[in-house]
Coordinates of C-alpha atoms (C1' of nucleotides) in Angstrom, one line a residue:
Chain A
M224 CA -8.6 3.1 12.4
S225 CA -5.0 1.9 11.9
A226 CA -2.9 3.1 8.9
L227 CA -3.2 -0.4 7.5
T228 CA -7.0 -0.4 7.8
N229 CA -7.2 2.8 5.9
A230 CA -4.9 1.5 3.3
I231 CA -7.0 -1.6 2.8
D232 CA -10.2 0.5 2.6
I233 CA -8.6 2.2 -0.4
L234 CA -7.5 -1.0 -2.0
R235 CA -11.0 -2.4 -1.7
C236 CA -12.4 0.4 -3.7
F237 CA -10.9 -1.2 -6.8
S238 CA -12.9 -3.9 -8.6
T239 CA -13.5 -5.3 -12.1
S240 CA -16.0 -2.5 -12.6
R241 CA -13.6 0.1 -11.2
P242 CA -10.1 -1.0 -12.3
D243 CA -8.6 2.4 -11.8
L244 CA -9.6 5.4 -9.7
S245 CA -8.8 9.1 -9.6
F246 CA -7.9 10.9 -6.4
A247 CA -11.4 12.3 -6.2
D248 CA -12.9 8.9 -6.7
V249 CA -10.9 7.5 -3.8
Q250 CA -11.8 10.5 -1.6
V251 CA -15.5 10.0 -2.3
L252 CA -15.5 6.2 -1.9
T253 CA -13.6 6.3 1.3
G254 CA -15.1 9.5 2.8
K255 CA -11.7 10.5 4.2
P256 CA -10.3 14.1 4.3
K257 CA -8.2 15.2 1.4
S258 CA -5.0 15.3 3.4
S259 CA -5.4 11.7 4.6
T260 CA -6.3 10.5 1.1
S261 CA -3.3 12.2 -0.3
R262 CA -0.9 10.8 2.1
L263 CA -2.3 7.2 1.9
L264 CA -2.3 7.2 -1.8
R265 CA 1.3 8.3 -1.8
S266 CA 2.3 5.6 0.7
L267 CA 0.5 2.9 -1.3
R268 CA 2.1 4.1 -4.5
D269 CA 5.6 4.3 -3.0
C270 CA 5.3 0.7 -1.6
G271 CA 4.1 -0.8 -4.8
L272 CA 0.6 -1.7 -3.9
L273 CA -0.7 1.0 -6.3
E274 CA 0.7 2.5 -9.5
Q275 CA -0.2 5.9 -10.9
D276 CA -0.6 6.6 -14.6
P277 CA 1.8 9.4 -15.3
H278 CA -0.6 10.9 -17.9
S279 CA -4.1 10.5 -16.4
R280 CA -2.8 10.6 -12.9
R281 CA -5.3 7.8 -12.1
Y282 CA -4.4 5.1 -9.6
R283 CA -4.5 1.3 -10.3
P284 CA -3.4 -1.8 -8.4
G285 CA 0.5 -2.0 -8.4
L286 CA 3.0 -4.5 -9.5
L287 CA 3.2 -6.0 -6.0
T288 CA -0.4 -7.0 -6.1
F289 CA 0.2 -8.8 -9.4
E290 CA 3.2 -10.7 -8.0
L291 CA 1.3 -11.7 -4.9
G292 CA -1.9 -12.4 -6.8
R293 CA 0.0 -15.0 -8.9
L294 CA 1.0 -16.8 -5.7
H295 CA -2.4 -16.9 -4.2
R296 CA -3.4 -20.6 -4.0
A297 CA -0.9 -21.5 -6.7
H298 CA -0.2 -24.8 -5.0
D299 CA -3.6 -25.5 -3.7
D300 CA -4.4 -29.2 -4.1
L301 CA -8.1 -28.9 -3.7
I302 CA -8.4 -26.3 -6.4
A303 CA -6.0 -28.1 -8.7
T304 CA -7.8 -31.4 -8.4
A305 CA -11.2 -29.8 -9.0
E306 CA -9.9 -27.8 -12.0
R307 CA -8.7 -31.0 -13.6
E308 CA -12.1 -32.7 -13.3
L309 CA -13.9 -29.6 -14.3
R310 CA -11.8 -29.3 -17.4
D311 CA -12.9 -32.8 -18.4
V312 CA -16.6 -31.9 -17.9
C313 CA -16.3 -28.7 -19.8
A314 CA -14.6 -30.5 -22.7
R315 CA -17.4 -33.0 -22.9
T316 CA -20.3 -30.5 -22.5
G317 CA -18.8 -27.4 -24.2
H318 CA -19.9 -25.2 -21.4
T319 CA -17.9 -22.8 -19.3
G320 CA -16.6 -23.9 -15.8
Y321 CA -16.1 -21.7 -12.7
I322 CA -14.4 -22.3 -9.4
A323 CA -15.0 -19.8 -6.7
V324 CA -14.5 -19.3 -3.0
L325 CA -16.7 -17.6 -0.3
D326 CA -15.7 -14.4 1.4
G327 CA -18.3 -13.1 3.8
Y328 CA -21.6 -13.3 1.9
Q329 CA -19.8 -12.8 -1.4
Q330 CA -18.0 -15.1 -3.7
V331 CA -14.8 -14.5 -5.7
V332 CA -14.1 -16.3 -9.0
L333 CA -10.8 -18.0 -8.8
R334 CA -10.6 -20.1 -12.0
I335 CA -12.4 -20.2 -15.3
V336 CA -12.4 -23.1 -17.7
P337 CA -13.7 -21.7 -21.0
G338 CA -16.0 -24.0 -22.9
S339 CA -16.0 -24.6 -26.7
N340 CA -19.4 -22.8 -26.9
P341 CA -18.9 -19.1 -27.7
L342 CA -20.4 -17.8 -24.4
R343 CA -18.4 -14.6 -23.8
V344 CA -16.7 -14.8 -20.3
V345 CA -18.1 -11.8 -18.4
N346 CA -17.1 -13.1 -14.9
P347 CA -13.3 -13.0 -15.1
P348 CA -11.2 -14.4 -12.3
G349 CA -11.2 -11.9 -9.4
Q350 CA -14.9 -11.1 -10.0
R351 CA -16.8 -10.5 -6.7
T352 CA -20.5 -11.4 -6.7
P353 CA -23.1 -11.9 -3.9
A354 CA -23.1 -15.6 -3.2
I355 CA -26.8 -15.7 -2.9
I356 CA -27.4 -15.1 -6.6
T357 CA -25.1 -17.9 -8.1
S358 CA -25.5 -21.6 -8.2
N359 CA -22.1 -22.4 -6.7
G360 CA -22.4 -19.5 -4.3
R361 CA -25.6 -20.8 -2.8
A362 CA -24.0 -24.3 -2.7
M363 CA -21.2 -23.0 -0.6
L364 CA -23.5 -21.2 1.8
A365 CA -25.6 -24.4 2.1
R366 CA -22.6 -26.0 3.7
L367 CA -22.4 -23.6 6.6
S368 CA -24.5 -23.7 9.7
D369 CA -27.7 -21.7 9.7
Q370 CA -26.3 -19.5 12.4
E371 CA -23.2 -18.8 10.3
I372 CA -25.3 -18.0 7.3
R373 CA -27.4 -15.5 9.2
A374 CA -24.2 -13.8 10.4
R375 CA -22.9 -13.5 7.0
V376 CA -25.9 -12.2 5.0
P377 CA -26.5 -8.5 5.7
L378 CA -29.4 -7.6 8.0
D379 CA -31.1 -5.5 5.4
Y380 CA -31.3 -8.2 2.7
P381 CA -29.7 -7.0 -0.5
K382 CA -31.6 -6.1 -3.7
V383 CA -31.2 -9.1 -6.0
P384 CA -32.5 -10.2 -9.5
A385 CA -36.0 -11.5 -9.8
N386 CA -35.1 -15.2 -10.0
S387 CA -32.9 -15.1 -6.9
P388 CA -34.2 -15.7 -3.4
Q389 CA -35.8 -12.3 -2.4
N390 CA -35.5 -12.6 1.3
F391 CA -33.9 -14.6 4.1
P392 CA -36.6 -17.3 4.3
E393 CA -36.6 -17.8 0.6
L394 CA -32.8 -18.1 0.7
M395 CA -33.0 -20.7 3.5
A396 CA -35.5 -22.7 1.6
R397 CA -33.2 -22.9 -1.5
L398 CA -30.3 -23.7 0.6
N399 CA -32.2 -26.6 2.3
E400 CA -33.1 -27.9 -1.1
I401 CA -29.4 -27.9 -2.0
R402 CA -28.6 -29.7 1.2
R403 CA -31.0 -32.4 0.1
T404 CA -30.0 -32.8 -3.5
G405 CA -26.3 -31.9 -3.3
I406 CA -26.7 -29.8 -6.5
S407 CA -27.6 -26.2 -7.0
D408 CA -28.9 -24.4 -10.0
A409 CA -29.5 -20.8 -11.2
A410 CA -31.0 -19.1 -14.3
D411 CA -31.2 -15.4 -15.3
E412 CA -29.7 -14.2 -12.1
A413 CA -26.2 -12.7 -12.0
I414 CA -26.3 -12.5 -15.8
E415 CA -29.4 -12.2 -18.0
G416 CA -29.8 -15.3 -20.3
V417 CA -27.2 -17.3 -18.5
G418 CA -27.9 -20.4 -16.3
S419 CA -25.6 -22.6 -14.3
Q420 CA -25.5 -25.6 -12.0
G421 CA -23.0 -26.1 -9.3
F422 CA -22.0 -27.7 -6.1
A423 CA -19.7 -27.1 -3.1
L424 CA -16.6 -29.1 -2.3
A425 CA -14.9 -29.2 1.0
S426 CA -11.5 -30.7 1.9
G427 CA -11.4 -33.1 4.7
E428 CA -8.0 -32.1 5.9
S429 CA -7.7 -28.3 5.3
G430 CA -11.4 -27.4 5.8
E431 CA -11.3 -25.3 2.7
L432 CA -14.6 -24.8 0.8
I433 CA -14.9 -24.1 -2.9
G434 CA -17.8 -23.7 -5.2
I435 CA -17.8 -25.4 -8.7
A436 CA -20.2 -24.5 -11.4
V437 CA -20.9 -25.1 -15.1
S438 CA -22.6 -22.2 -16.9
Y439 CA -24.5 -22.0 -20.2
S440 CA -26.8 -19.9 -22.3
V441 CA -30.4 -20.6 -21.2
Q442 CA -31.8 -20.1 -24.7
A443 CA -29.2 -22.3 -26.4
T444 CA -29.7 -25.4 -24.2
T445 CA -32.5 -27.8 -24.1
E446 CA -34.0 -29.4 -21.0
I447 CA -32.3 -32.6 -22.1
E448 CA -28.9 -30.9 -22.2
R449 CA -29.4 -29.4 -18.8
A450 CA -30.2 -32.8 -17.4
N451 CA -27.0 -34.1 -18.9
V452 CA -25.0 -31.3 -17.2
R453 CA -26.7 -32.3 -14.0
R454 CA -25.6 -36.0 -14.4
E455 CA -22.0 -34.9 -15.3
L456 CA -21.9 -32.6 -12.2
G457 CA -23.3 -35.3 -9.9
A458 CA -20.7 -37.8 -11.1
M459 CA -18.0 -35.1 -10.8
A460 CA -19.1 -34.2 -7.3
A461 CA -19.1 -37.8 -6.1
K462 CA -15.7 -38.5 -7.5
L463 CA -14.2 -35.2 -6.0
R464 CA -15.8 -35.8 -2.7
R465 CA -14.2 -39.2 -2.5
M466 CA -10.8 -37.9 -3.5
T467 CA -10.8 -35.0 -1.1
G468 CA -12.4 -36.6 1.8
D469 CA -15.2 -34.2 1.9
P470 CA -17.0 -34.4 5.3
L471 CA -20.5 -34.0 3.7
G472 CA -22.4 -34.5 6.9
Q473 CA -20.9 -31.7 8.9
T474 CA -21.2 -28.0 8.4
I475 CA -18.1 -26.1 7.7
E476 CA -17.0 -23.3 10.2
Q477 CA -14.6 -21.2 8.3
L478 CA -12.3 -19.0 10.3
A479 CA -11.9 -16.1 8.0
G480 CA -14.3 -14.1 5.9
L481 CA -16.7 -12.2 8.0
A482 CA -19.7 -10.4 6.4
S483 CA -18.7 -6.9 5.4
Chain B
M281 CA 9.1 2.6 10.1
S282 CA 5.4 3.0 9.6
A283 CA 2.9 0.2 10.1
L284 CA 2.4 -0.1 6.3
T285 CA 6.1 -0.3 5.6
N286 CA 6.4 -3.2 8.0
A287 CA 3.4 -4.8 6.4
I288 CA 5.0 -4.5 2.9
D289 CA 8.3 -5.9 4.2
I290 CA 6.4 -9.0 5.1
L291 CA 4.5 -9.2 1.8
R292 CA 7.8 -8.8 0.0
C293 CA 9.1 -12.0 1.6
F294 CA 6.8 -14.0 -0.6
S295 CA 7.9 -15.0 -4.0
T296 CA 7.6 -17.8 -6.6
S297 CA 10.3 -19.7 -4.7
R298 CA 8.6 -19.0 -1.3
P299 CA 4.9 -19.1 -2.0
D300 CA 4.1 -19.7 1.7
L301 CA 5.8 -18.9 4.9
S302 CA 5.7 -19.9 8.5
F303 CA 5.7 -17.5 11.4
A304 CA 9.3 -18.3 12.0
D305 CA 10.2 -17.7 8.3
V306 CA 8.7 -14.3 8.5
Q307 CA 10.4 -13.5 11.7
V308 CA 13.8 -14.5 10.3
L309 CA 13.3 -12.8 6.9
T310 CA 12.1 -9.5 8.4
G311 CA 14.4 -9.6 11.4
K312 CA 11.6 -8.1 13.6
P313 CA 10.7 -9.0 17.2
K314 CA 8.3 -11.8 17.7
S315 CA 5.6 -9.5 19.1
S316 CA 5.7 -7.3 16.1
T317 CA 5.6 -10.2 13.7
S318 CA 2.7 -11.7 15.5
R319 CA 0.6 -8.4 15.4
L320 CA 1.5 -7.7 11.8
L321 CA 0.6 -11.1 10.6
R322 CA -2.6 -11.0 12.4
S323 CA -3.4 -7.6 10.9
L324 CA -2.5 -8.8 7.4
R325 CA -4.6 -11.9 7.8
D326 CA -7.6 -10.0 9.1
C327 CA -7.6 -7.5 6.3
G328 CA -7.3 -10.2 3.6
L329 CA -3.8 -9.6 2.3
L330 CA -2.7 -12.9 3.8
E331 CA -4.5 -16.2 4.4
Q332 CA -3.4 -18.8 6.9
D333 CA -3.7 -22.5 6.3
P334 CA -5.7 -23.8 9.2
H335 CA -3.8 -27.1 9.2
S336 CA -0.1 -26.1 8.6
R337 CA -0.6 -22.6 10.1
R338 CA 1.6 -21.3 7.2
Y339 CA 0.8 -17.9 5.6
R340 CA 0.2 -17.3 2.0
P341 CA -1.0 -14.3 -0.1
G342 CA -4.6 -13.6 0.5
L343 CA -7.7 -13.3 -1.6
L344 CA -7.4 -9.6 -1.8
T345 CA -4.1 -9.8 -3.5
F346 CA -5.7 -12.2 -6.0
E347 CA -8.5 -9.8 -6.8
L348 CA -6.2 -6.8 -7.2
G349 CA -3.6 -8.8 -9.1
R350 CA -6.2 -9.6 -11.7
L351 CA -6.9 -5.9 -12.2
H352 CA -3.2 -4.9 -12.6
R353 CA -2.8 -3.6 -16.1
A354 CA -5.9 -5.4 -17.2
H355 CA -6.7 -2.5 -19.5
D356 CA -3.1 -1.6 -20.5
D357 CA -3.0 -0.8 -24.3
L358 CA 0.7 -1.1 -24.6
I359 CA 0.8 -4.5 -23.2
A360 CA -2.3 -5.7 -25.0
T361 CA -1.0 -4.5 -28.4
A362 CA 2.4 -6.1 -27.7
E363 CA 0.8 -9.4 -26.6
R364 CA -1.1 -9.6 -29.8
E365 CA 1.9 -9.2 -32.0
L366 CA 4.0 -11.5 -29.8
R367 CA 1.3 -14.1 -30.1
D368 CA 1.7 -14.1 -33.9
V369 CA 5.4 -14.4 -33.7
C370 CA 5.2 -17.2 -31.3
A371 CA 2.6 -19.0 -33.4
R372 CA 5.0 -18.7 -36.5
T373 CA 8.2 -19.7 -34.7
G374 CA 6.9 -22.1 -32.1
H375 CA 8.9 -20.5 -29.3
T376 CA 7.7 -19.0 -26.0
G377 CA 7.2 -15.3 -25.6
Y378 CA 7.6 -13.1 -22.5
I379 CA 6.5 -9.6 -21.6
A380 CA 8.1 -8.0 -18.5
V381 CA 8.4 -4.7 -16.8
L382 CA 11.3 -3.2 -14.9
D383 CA 11.2 -2.6 -11.1
G384 CA 14.4 -1.2 -9.8
Y385 CA 17.1 -3.3 -11.3
Q386 CA 14.8 -6.3 -11.4
Q387 CA 12.2 -7.3 -13.9
V388 CA 8.9 -9.0 -13.3
V389 CA 7.2 -11.2 -15.9
L390 CA 3.7 -10.0 -16.7
R391 CA 2.6 -12.2 -19.6
I392 CA 3.6 -15.5 -21.2
V393 CA 2.8 -16.7 -24.6
P394 CA 3.4 -20.5 -24.6
G395 CA 4.9 -21.7 -27.8
S396 CA 4.2 -25.0 -29.5
N397 CA 7.6 -26.4 -28.6
P398 CA 7.5 -28.3 -25.4
L399 CA 9.8 -26.0 -23.4
R400 CA 8.5 -26.1 -19.9
V401 CA 7.6 -22.7 -18.6
V402 CA 9.8 -22.1 -15.5
N403 CA 9.4 -18.3 -15.5
P404 CA 5.7 -18.0 -14.6
P405 CA 4.0 -14.6 -14.5
G406 CA 5.0 -12.8 -11.4
Q407 CA 8.6 -14.2 -11.6
R408 CA 11.1 -11.6 -10.4
T409 CA 14.7 -11.8 -11.9
P410 CA 17.6 -9.4 -12.0
A411 CA 17.1 -7.5 -15.3
I412 CA 20.9 -7.7 -16.1
I413 CA 20.6 -11.5 -16.8
T414 CA 17.8 -11.5 -19.3
S415 CA 17.6 -10.3 -22.9
N416 CA 14.5 -8.1 -22.4
G417 CA 15.7 -7.0 -19.0
R418 CA 18.9 -5.6 -20.5
A419 CA 17.0 -4.1 -23.4
M420 CA 14.9 -2.2 -20.9
L421 CA 17.9 -1.0 -18.9
A422 CA 19.5 0.2 -22.2
R423 CA 16.6 2.6 -22.6
L424 CA 17.5 4.5 -19.4
S425 CA 20.1 7.1 -19.0
D426 CA 23.5 5.9 -17.8
Q427 CA 23.0 7.9 -14.5
E428 CA 19.6 6.1 -14.0
I429 CA 21.2 2.7 -14.7
R430 CA 24.0 3.4 -12.2
A431 CA 21.4 4.4 -9.5
R432 CA 19.5 1.2 -10.0
V433 CA 22.2 -1.4 -10.1
P434 CA 23.4 -2.2 -6.5
L435 CA 26.8 -0.8 -5.6
D436 CA 28.2 -4.3 -4.9
Y437 CA 27.5 -5.9 -8.3
P438 CA 25.4 -9.0 -7.8
K439 CA 26.7 -12.5 -8.4
V440 CA 25.5 -13.6 -11.9
P441 CA 25.8 -16.6 -14.2
A442 CA 28.9 -16.9 -16.3
N443 CA 27.4 -15.6 -19.6
S444 CA 26.0 -12.5 -18.0
P445 CA 27.9 -9.2 -17.7
Q446 CA 30.1 -9.8 -14.6
N447 CA 30.6 -6.1 -13.6
F448 CA 29.3 -2.7 -14.3
P449 CA 31.6 -1.9 -17.3
E450 CA 30.7 -5.2 -18.9
L451 CA 27.1 -4.4 -18.4
M452 CA 27.4 -0.9 -20.0
A453 CA 29.2 -2.5 -22.9
R454 CA 26.3 -4.8 -23.5
L455 CA 23.8 -2.1 -23.1
N456 CA 25.6 0.1 -25.6
E457 CA 25.5 -2.6 -28.1
I458 CA 21.8 -3.1 -27.5
R459 CA 21.4 0.7 -28.0
R460 CA 23.2 0.4 -31.4
T461 CA 21.3 -2.7 -32.7
G462 CA 17.9 -2.3 -31.0
I463 CA 17.9 -6.1 -30.2
S464 CA 19.2 -7.9 -27.2
D465 CA 20.1 -11.6 -26.7
A466 CA 21.0 -14.0 -24.0
A467 CA 22.1 -17.6 -23.7
D468 CA 22.5 -19.9 -20.7
E469 CA 21.9 -17.1 -18.2
A470 CA 18.8 -17.1 -16.1
I471 CA 18.2 -20.7 -17.0
E472 CA 20.7 -23.3 -18.1
G473 CA 20.2 -24.3 -21.8
V474 CA 17.8 -21.5 -22.5
G475 CA 18.5 -18.7 -24.9
S476 CA 16.3 -15.7 -25.8
Q477 CA 16.3 -12.5 -27.8
G478 CA 14.3 -9.5 -26.9
F479 CA 13.8 -5.7 -27.2
A480 CA 12.3 -2.9 -25.2
L481 CA 9.2 -1.0 -26.1
A482 CA 8.1 2.4 -24.8
S483 CA 4.9 4.1 -25.2
G484 CA 5.1 7.7 -26.6
E485 CA 2.1 9.0 -24.4
S486 CA 2.3 7.1 -21.2
G487 CA 6.0 6.8 -20.9
E488 CA 5.6 3.1 -20.0
L489 CA 8.5 0.7 -20.7
I490 CA 8.1 -3.0 -21.3
G491 CA 10.5 -5.8 -22.3
I492 CA 9.5 -8.3 -24.9
A493 CA 11.4 -11.6 -25.5
V494 CA 11.2 -14.8 -27.3
S495 CA 12.9 -17.8 -25.7
Y496 CA 14.0 -21.2 -26.9
S497 CA 16.2 -24.2 -26.1
V498 CA 19.8 -23.4 -27.2
Q499 CA 20.4 -27.1 -28.1
A500 CA 17.3 -27.5 -30.1
T501 CA 17.8 -24.5 -32.3
T502 CA 20.2 -23.9 -35.2
E503 CA 22.0 -20.7 -36.0
I504 CA 19.6 -20.3 -38.9
E505 CA 16.6 -20.5 -36.7
R506 CA 18.0 -17.9 -34.3
A507 CA 18.6 -15.6 -37.2
N508 CA 15.0 -16.1 -38.2
V509 CA 13.9 -15.2 -34.6
R510 CA 16.0 -12.1 -34.9
R511 CA 14.3 -11.1 -38.2
E512 CA 10.9 -11.7 -36.7
L513 CA 11.7 -9.7 -33.6
G514 CA 13.2 -6.8 -35.7
A515 CA 10.0 -6.7 -37.8
M516 CA 7.8 -6.9 -34.7
A517 CA 9.8 -4.1 -32.9
A518 CA 9.6 -1.8 -35.9
K519 CA 5.8 -2.3 -36.2
L520 CA 5.1 -1.9 -32.5
R521 CA 7.3 1.2 -32.2
R522 CA 5.3 2.8 -35.1
M523 CA 2.0 1.8 -33.4
T524 CA 2.9 3.0 -29.9
G525 CA 4.9 6.2 -30.9
D526 CA 8.0 4.9 -29.2
P527 CA 10.4 7.8 -28.7
L528 CA 13.4 5.7 -29.5
G529 CA 15.9 8.6 -29.4
Q530 CA 15.3 9.7 -25.9
T531 CA 16.1 7.9 -22.7
I532 CA 13.2 7.0 -20.4
E533 CA 13.1 8.5 -16.9
Q534 CA 10.6 6.4 -15.1
L535 CA 9.1 7.8 -11.9
A536 CA 8.6 4.7 -9.9
G537 CA 10.8 1.7 -9.2
L538 CA 13.9 2.6 -7.3
A539 CA 16.7 0.1 -6.7
S540 CA 16.1 -1.9 -3.5
Chain C
dC153 C1' -7.6 38.0 -14.7
dC154 C1' -10.1 36.0 -11.3
dG155 C1' -12.9 32.0 -9.6
dT156 C1' -13.1 27.1 -9.4
dT157 C1' -11.3 22.7 -9.1
dT158 C1' -7.9 19.6 -7.6
dG159 C1' -4.2 18.0 -5.0
dT160 C1' -0.1 18.9 -1.7
dT161 C1' 2.2 20.5 2.5
dC162 C1' 2.2 22.1 7.3
dC163 C1' 1.7 21.4 12.1
dA164 C1' -0.2 20.7 16.8
dT165 C1' -2.7 16.9 18.8
dT166 C1' -3.8 12.3 19.5
dC167 C1' -3.5 7.6 19.9
dT168 C1' -1.7 3.7 17.3
dG169 C1' 2.0 0.7 16.8
dC170 C1' 6.4 -0.8 18.9
dG171 C1' 9.2 -4.2 21.4
dG172 C1' 10.9 -6.2 25.7
dA173 C1' 9.2 -9.2 29.0
dA174 C1' 6.0 -12.2 30.9
dC175 C1' 2.9 -15.6 29.8
dG176 C1' 0.6 -19.7 27.5
dT177 C1' 1.0 -24.2 24.8
dA178 C1' 2.5 -28.0 22.8
dG179 C1' 5.9 -31.2 21.6
dT180 C1' 10.2 -33.9 23.0
dC181 C1' 13.7 -36.3 25.3
dC182 C1' 15.3 -39.1 29.2
Chain D
dG83 C1' 6.1 -37.9 34.2
dG84 C1' 8.7 -34.0 34.7
dA85 C1' 11.8 -30.7 33.0
dC86 C1' 13.3 -28.6 28.9
dT87 C1' 12.8 -26.4 24.5
dA88 C1' 10.4 -24.4 20.5
dC89 C1' 6.9 -21.7 19.2
dG90 C1' 3.6 -18.1 19.5
dT91 C1' 0.4 -14.7 21.9
dT92 C1' -0.6 -11.1 25.2
dC93 C1' 0.6 -7.2 28.2
dC94 C1' 1.9 -2.5 28.9
dG95 C1' 4.5 2.0 29.0
dC96 C1' 6.7 5.0 25.9
dA97 C1' 8.0 6.9 21.4
dG98 C1' 6.7 8.7 17.4
dA99 C1' 3.7 7.9 13.4
dA100 C1' -0.9 9.1 11.6
dT101 C1' -4.5 12.4 11.7
dG102 C1' -7.3 16.2 9.7
dG103 C1' -8.2 21.2 9.5
dA104 C1' -6.1 25.0 7.3
dA105 C1' -3.0 27.3 4.4
dC106 C1' -0.8 26.8 0.1
dA107 C1' 0.1 25.6 -4.8
dA108 C1' -1.2 24.4 -9.4
dA109 C1' -4.0 23.7 -13.2
dC110 C1' -8.1 24.9 -15.6
dG111 C1' -11.7 27.7 -17.7
dG112 C1' -14.4 31.5 -18.8

DNA sequence: CCGTTTGTTCCATTCTGCGGAACGTAGTCC
DNA sequence: GGACTACGTTCCGCAGAATGGAACAAACGG
């Protein structure tokens, strides 16, 4: 375990559900001795990756993470292009749009396009979710080789909501359907009462892979409306794939992002 | 030099003006041997703090920085309160609002409230600027003790635009004026043709210090309009200081953020 | 006033990270 | 096509940074 590895282990304890942590929290979550925890937290604070609230003494991500986070994919063509198209679709349909990337068997939300419908955004940018329980997450997985998928999904299949694939064969069945149709959907999975449809988009030149989804309230939409979303998404996918030179036939072998 | 220090030195090479870097860039900027650069970049990439474009082989901040950056001060009351008030002022005046924090003798933009006037935002969130050349930056410095200010500003005073304080005595004169009036202003400094007025706000309980500014085109505003902005800011400052229990009399001694 | 909780500092041991040098690997110029 | 150059990775012996148990300190509570 290098010093950097230990530092990262601490940083990975933070999440949207745990935006700040006490010394004890970190010690429990990392399982490291007190002395090591103390030294590492001090180092991280001194270098700006963490801040410490002077009153509560709790730690939170530091200014440096904010600065760097603002630079992440700030000039990414694939995402900018996709976001423009997604904005149009969301304006027409009123629903909320998401753009996410894959990291291991999880996805991370990068961009949100709020719709006009008052569906509160509970998946803010930075949100990490198992890819197997979202429409765009599964769409991204479907673009990988079967071998790659198996390597990413944990051996003991995670506990997932009732509507999500409950085991590896069920997952592969859903992914194969996505491979046929090009479109993925979900309902009542990550969030109760919320449905979504999505697809994956790859760049021909950079090999990047992103997942795009439109999400809506299941109760407040009719079958007709969902069919309309599907048409919109199909047109958007076709247009974007042309623009980005998406090599639809081949599977993507990403370099980074191993299963954790 | 610990491994973490070296890693941070690399991360600090990235900025809004350098959102991605090649191996050679990093080597030059850090002045480290090739072997060390190679190993460090690999480590940073493997742990998610950096990503590498598979085509150009250039490095950029990684997914982890994005996730953490979204958590930074996500639940900060002082900033949320200030942003709400600033939003009102910007809606009324049409100008662009900024909220920044101090880090050493520099400031970092945390929030932007776009105005209705079409003044292109050239200071995106995450932007780092010498605090001595902005209205809210000087307002924040003015809240520190003279000793603290001297410790933060580099010994060889930096080269600054013509309208900014050109040396330490000039700076102190401006800061003392801000201490008297409670309001700070700037014109044609960080950006040609842009002026701003601002103030600093401290929280009574947490000891946090933030700088708030409203910025406008110098050419497109009249003296009358600028006086109006000043009144708006004065009222906003008074209201916010009451709400946050700002200890206006005392100087703030921040724990973190030494001069670099 | 003493026990408990919580976090920091100390210090001998270990093993990681360091950097010079050797080693690939392309690209480029005659 | 062959030598040269630019660029980056791997190797390896040594220095010194990181480690974690234990002692220490501080805050808290009954």
